[in-house]
Coordinates of N, CA and C in Angstrom, one line a residue:
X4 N -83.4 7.2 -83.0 CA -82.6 8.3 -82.4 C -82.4 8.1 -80.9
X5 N -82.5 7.0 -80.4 CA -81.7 6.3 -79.2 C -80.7 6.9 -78.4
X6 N -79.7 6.7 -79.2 CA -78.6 7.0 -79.1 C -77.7 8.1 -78.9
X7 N -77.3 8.7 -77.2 CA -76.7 10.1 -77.3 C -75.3 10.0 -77.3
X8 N -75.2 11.3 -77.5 CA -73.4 11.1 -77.3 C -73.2 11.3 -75.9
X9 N -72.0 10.7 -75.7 CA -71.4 10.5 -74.6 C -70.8 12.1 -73.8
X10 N -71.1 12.7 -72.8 CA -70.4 13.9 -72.2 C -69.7 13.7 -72.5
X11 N -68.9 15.2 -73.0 CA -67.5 15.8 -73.1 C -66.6 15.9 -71.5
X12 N -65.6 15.3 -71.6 CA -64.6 14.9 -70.7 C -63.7 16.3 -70.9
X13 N -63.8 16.9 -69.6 CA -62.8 18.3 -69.7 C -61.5 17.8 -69.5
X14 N -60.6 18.8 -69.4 CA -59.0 18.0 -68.9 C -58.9 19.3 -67.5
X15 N -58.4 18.2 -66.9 CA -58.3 19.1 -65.5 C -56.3 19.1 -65.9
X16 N -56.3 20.9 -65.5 CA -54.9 21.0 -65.4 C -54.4 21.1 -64.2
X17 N -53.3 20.5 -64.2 CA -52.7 19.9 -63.0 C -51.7 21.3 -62.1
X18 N -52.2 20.9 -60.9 CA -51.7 21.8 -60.7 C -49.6 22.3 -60.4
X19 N -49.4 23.5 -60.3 CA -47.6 23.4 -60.9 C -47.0 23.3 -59.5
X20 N -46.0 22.9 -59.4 CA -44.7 22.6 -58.4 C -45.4 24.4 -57.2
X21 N -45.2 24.5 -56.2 CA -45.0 25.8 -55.7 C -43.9 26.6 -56.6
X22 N -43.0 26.1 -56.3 CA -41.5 27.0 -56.8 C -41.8 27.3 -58.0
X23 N -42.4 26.0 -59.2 CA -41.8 26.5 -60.5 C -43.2 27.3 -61.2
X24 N -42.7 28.0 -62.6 CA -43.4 28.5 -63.0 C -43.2 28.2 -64.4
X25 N -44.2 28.5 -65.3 CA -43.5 28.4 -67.1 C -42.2 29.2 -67.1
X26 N -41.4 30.1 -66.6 CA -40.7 30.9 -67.4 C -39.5 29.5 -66.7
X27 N -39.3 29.1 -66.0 CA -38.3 28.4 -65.5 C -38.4 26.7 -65.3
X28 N -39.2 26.2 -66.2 CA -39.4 25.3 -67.0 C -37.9 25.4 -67.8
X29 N -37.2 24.2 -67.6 CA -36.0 23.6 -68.4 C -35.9 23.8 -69.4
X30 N -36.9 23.4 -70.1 CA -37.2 23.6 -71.7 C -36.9 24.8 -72.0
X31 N -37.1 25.6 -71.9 CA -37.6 27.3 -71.9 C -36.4 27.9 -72.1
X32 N -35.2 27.5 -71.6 CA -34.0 27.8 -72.1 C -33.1 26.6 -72.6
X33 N -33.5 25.3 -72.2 CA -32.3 24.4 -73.3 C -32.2 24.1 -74.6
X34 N -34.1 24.6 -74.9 CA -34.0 24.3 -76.7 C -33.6 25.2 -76.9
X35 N -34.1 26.0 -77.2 CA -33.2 27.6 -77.8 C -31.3 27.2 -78.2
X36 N -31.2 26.6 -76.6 CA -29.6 26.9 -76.6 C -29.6 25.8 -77.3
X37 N -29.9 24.5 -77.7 CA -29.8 23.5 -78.4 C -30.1 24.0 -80.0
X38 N -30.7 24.2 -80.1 CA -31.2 25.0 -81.6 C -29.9 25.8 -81.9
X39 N -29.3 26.7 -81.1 CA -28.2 27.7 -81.4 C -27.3 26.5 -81.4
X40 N -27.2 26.3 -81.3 CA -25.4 25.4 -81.0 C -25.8 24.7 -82.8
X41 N -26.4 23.9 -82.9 CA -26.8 23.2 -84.1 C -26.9 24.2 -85.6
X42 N -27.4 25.4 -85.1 CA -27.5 25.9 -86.3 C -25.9 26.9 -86.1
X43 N -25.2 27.1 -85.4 CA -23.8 27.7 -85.5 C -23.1 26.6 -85.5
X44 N -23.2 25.5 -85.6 CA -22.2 24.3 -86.4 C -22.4 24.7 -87.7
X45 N -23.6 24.5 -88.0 CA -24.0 24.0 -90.1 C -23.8 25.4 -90.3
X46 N -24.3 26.6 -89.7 CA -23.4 27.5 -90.3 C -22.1 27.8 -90.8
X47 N -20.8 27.3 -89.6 CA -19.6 27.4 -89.7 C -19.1 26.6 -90.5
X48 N -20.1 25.4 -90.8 CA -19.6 24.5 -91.7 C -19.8 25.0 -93.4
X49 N -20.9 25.8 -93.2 CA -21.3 25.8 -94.7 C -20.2 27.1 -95.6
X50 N -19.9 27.9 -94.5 CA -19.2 29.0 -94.4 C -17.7 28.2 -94.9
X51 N -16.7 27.9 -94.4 CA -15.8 26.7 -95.2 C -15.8 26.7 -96.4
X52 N -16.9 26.4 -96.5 CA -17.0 25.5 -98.1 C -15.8 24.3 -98.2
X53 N -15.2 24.5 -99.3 CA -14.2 23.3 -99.4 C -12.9 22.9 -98.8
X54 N -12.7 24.4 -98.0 CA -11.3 24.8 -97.8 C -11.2 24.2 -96.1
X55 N -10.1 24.3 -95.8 CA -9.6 23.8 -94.1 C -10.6 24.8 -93.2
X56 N -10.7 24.2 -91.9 CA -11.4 25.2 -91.3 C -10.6 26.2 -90.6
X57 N -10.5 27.6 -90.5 CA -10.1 28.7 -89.8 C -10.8 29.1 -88.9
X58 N -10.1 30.5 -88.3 CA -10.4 30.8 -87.4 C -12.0 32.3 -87.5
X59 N -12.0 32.4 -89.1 CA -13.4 33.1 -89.4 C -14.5 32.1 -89.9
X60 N -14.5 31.0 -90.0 CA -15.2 29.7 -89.7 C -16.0 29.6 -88.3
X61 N -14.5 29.5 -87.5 CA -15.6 29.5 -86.6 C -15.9 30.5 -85.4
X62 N -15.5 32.0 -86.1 CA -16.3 33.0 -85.5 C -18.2 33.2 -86.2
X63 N -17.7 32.8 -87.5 CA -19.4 33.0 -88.1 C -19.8 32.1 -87.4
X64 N -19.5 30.8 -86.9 CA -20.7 30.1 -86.8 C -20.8 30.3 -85.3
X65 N -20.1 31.2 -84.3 CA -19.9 31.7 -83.0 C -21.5 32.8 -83.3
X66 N -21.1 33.8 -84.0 CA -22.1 34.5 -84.3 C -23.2 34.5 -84.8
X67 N -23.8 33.6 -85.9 CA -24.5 33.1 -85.9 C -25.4 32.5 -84.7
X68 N -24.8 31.3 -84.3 CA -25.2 30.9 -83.1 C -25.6 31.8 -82.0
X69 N -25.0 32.8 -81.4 CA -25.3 33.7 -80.6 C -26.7 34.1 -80.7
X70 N -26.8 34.8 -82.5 CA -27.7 35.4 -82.5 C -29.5 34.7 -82.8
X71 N -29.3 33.9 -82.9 CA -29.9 32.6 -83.3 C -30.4 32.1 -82.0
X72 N -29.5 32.1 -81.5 CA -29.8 31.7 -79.9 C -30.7 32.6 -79.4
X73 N -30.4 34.1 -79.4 CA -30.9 34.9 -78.7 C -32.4 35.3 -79.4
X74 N -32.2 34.9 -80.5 CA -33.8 35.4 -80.9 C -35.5 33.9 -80.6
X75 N -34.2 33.0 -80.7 CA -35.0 31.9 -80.2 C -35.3 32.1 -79.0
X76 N -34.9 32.5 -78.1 CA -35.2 32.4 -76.4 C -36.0 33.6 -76.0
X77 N -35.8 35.0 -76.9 CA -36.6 35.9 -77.0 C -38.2 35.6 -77.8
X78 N -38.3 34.7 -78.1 CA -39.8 34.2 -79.2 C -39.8 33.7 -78.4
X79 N -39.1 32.4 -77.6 CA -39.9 31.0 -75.9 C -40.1 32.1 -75.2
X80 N -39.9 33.6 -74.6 CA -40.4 34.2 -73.6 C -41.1 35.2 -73.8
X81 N -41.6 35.3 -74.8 CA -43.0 36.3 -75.2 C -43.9 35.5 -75.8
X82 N -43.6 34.3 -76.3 CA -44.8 33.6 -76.8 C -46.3 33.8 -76.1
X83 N -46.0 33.4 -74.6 CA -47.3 33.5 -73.8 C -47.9 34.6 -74.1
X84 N -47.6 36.2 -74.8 CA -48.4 36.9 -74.2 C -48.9 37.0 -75.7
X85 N -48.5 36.5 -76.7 CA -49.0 36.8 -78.2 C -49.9 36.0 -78.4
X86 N -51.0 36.5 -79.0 CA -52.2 35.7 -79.9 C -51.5 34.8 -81.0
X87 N -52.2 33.5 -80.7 CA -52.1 32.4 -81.9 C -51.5 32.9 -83.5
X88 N -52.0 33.8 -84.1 CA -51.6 34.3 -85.6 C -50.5 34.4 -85.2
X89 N -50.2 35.7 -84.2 CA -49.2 36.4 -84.5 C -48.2 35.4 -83.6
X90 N -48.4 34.8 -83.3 CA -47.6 33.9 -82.5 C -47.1 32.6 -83.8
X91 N -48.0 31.9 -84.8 CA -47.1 31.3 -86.1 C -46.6 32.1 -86.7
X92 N -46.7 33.7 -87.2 CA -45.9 34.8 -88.1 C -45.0 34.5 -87.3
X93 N -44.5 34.5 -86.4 CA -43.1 34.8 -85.5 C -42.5 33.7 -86.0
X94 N -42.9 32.4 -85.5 CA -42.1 31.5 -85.8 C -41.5 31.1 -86.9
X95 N -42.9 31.3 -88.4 CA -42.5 31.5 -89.3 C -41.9 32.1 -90.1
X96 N -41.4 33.7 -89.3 CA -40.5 34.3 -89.7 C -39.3 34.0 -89.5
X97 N -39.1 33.4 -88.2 CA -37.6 33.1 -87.4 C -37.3 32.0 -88.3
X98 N -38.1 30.7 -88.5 CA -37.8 29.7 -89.7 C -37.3 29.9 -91.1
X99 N -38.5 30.2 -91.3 CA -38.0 31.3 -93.2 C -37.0 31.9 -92.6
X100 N -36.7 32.9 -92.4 CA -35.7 34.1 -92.1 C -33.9 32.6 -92.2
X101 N -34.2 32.1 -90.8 CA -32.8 30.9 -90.7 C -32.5 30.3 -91.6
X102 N -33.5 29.8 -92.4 CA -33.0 28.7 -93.2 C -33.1 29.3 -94.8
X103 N -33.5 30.3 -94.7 CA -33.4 31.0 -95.8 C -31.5 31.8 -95.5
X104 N -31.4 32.1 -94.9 CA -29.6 32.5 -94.6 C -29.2 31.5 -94.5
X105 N -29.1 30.6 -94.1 CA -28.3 29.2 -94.5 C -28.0 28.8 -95.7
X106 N -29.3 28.6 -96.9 CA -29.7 28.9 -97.8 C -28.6 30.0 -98.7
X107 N -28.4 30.6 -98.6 CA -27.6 31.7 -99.1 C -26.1 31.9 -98.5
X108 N -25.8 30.9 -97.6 CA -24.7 31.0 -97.0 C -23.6 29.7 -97.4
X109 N -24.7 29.2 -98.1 CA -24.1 27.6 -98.8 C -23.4 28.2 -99.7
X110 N -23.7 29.6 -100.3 CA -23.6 29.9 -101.6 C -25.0 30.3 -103.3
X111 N -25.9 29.8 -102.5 CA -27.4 30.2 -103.0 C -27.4 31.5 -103.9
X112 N -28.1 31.6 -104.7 CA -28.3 33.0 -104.9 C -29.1 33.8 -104.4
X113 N -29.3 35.3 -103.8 CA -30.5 35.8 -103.2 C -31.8 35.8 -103.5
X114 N -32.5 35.6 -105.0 CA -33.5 35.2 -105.2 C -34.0 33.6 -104.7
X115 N -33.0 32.6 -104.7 CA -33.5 31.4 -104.5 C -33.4 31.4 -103.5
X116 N -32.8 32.1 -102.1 CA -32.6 32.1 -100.9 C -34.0 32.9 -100.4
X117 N -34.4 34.1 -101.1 CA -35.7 34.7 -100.3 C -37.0 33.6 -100.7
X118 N -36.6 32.7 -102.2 CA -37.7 31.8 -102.1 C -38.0 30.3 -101.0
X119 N -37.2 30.1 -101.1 CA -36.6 29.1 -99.9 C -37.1 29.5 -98.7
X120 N -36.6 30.7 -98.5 CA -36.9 31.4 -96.9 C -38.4 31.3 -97.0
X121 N -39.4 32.2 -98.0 CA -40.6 32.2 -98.0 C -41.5 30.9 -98.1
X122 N -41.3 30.2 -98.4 CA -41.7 28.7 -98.7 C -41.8 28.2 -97.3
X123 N -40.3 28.1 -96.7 CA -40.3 27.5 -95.3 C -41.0 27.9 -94.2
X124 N -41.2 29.5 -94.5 CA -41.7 30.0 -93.4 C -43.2 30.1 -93.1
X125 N -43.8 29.7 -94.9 CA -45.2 29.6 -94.4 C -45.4 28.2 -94.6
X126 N -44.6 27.1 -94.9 CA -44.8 25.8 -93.9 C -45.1 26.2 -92.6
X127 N -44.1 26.7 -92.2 CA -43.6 26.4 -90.1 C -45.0 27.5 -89.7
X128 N -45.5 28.3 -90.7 CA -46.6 29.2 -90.2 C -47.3 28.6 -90.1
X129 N -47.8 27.9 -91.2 CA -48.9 26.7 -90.8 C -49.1 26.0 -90.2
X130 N -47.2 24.8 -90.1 CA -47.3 23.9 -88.5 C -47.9 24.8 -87.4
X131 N -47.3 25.5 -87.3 CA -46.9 26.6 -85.8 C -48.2 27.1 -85.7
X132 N -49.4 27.4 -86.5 CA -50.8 27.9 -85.9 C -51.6 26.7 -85.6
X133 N -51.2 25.5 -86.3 CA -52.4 24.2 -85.9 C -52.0 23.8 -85.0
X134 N -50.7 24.1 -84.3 CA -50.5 23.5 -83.2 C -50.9 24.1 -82.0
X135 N -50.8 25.6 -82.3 CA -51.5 26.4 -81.4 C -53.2 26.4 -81.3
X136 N -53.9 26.3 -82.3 CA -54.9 26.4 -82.5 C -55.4 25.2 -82.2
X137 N -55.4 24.0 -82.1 CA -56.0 23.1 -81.4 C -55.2 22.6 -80.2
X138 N -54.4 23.0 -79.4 CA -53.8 22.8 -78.3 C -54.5 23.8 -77.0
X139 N -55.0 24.6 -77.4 CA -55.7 25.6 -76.9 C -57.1 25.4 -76.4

């Protein structure tokens, strides 16, 4: 019984720019807006279906995207103040919730769309807390 373990190595956090702070970190608003743009394409696309694209094509996927947008950027600036759980239910709801409407926007039925949605959402709940929970 020789043998100890080696001290635990802390991580020193570095310290931030003067000016910047988390809320104005780049990221903080380009994913969101990158996420909206992507999911009001495949919306507008799924919305079509077979036929030429119009001009209610691509208001749904105008609106969609908006709102999609806005809830994503509203979840990046309350994250900080939410506890780990309630911080994967969120995500996993905003996941399930999107891709469960996508899901149903292809044409889906509403039972296979709220199964879809639920499935996905407690994937991304469980990505979304391990990543919080050991990043912390």
């Amino acid at each position: 019984m020789g043998a100890h373990a080696a001290p635990a190595r802390h991580r020193r956090s570095r310290p931030r720019p003067p000016g910047r702070t988390a809320d104005r970190h780049p990221l903080r608003r380009a994913l969101p807006a990158a996420l909206a743009v992507v999911y009001g394409l495949y919306a507008g696309f799924l919305h079509r279906r077979d036929g030429p694209t119009d001009w209610g094509d691509v208001l749904f996927g105008l609106v969609c995207a908006v709102v999609f947008g806005v809830l994503c950027l509203g979840l990046a600036r309350a994250q900080g103040s939410l506890p780990r759980e309630t911080r994967g239910l969120a995500y996993g709801a905003l996941g399930g919730i999107g891709v469960g409407f996508l899901y149903s926007a292809s044409g889906g039925t509403l039972l296979a769309s709220a199964v879809l949605g639920l499935l996905v959402g407690a994937a991304v709940f469980c990505a979304a807390f391990y990543v919080f929970y050991t990043h912390e």
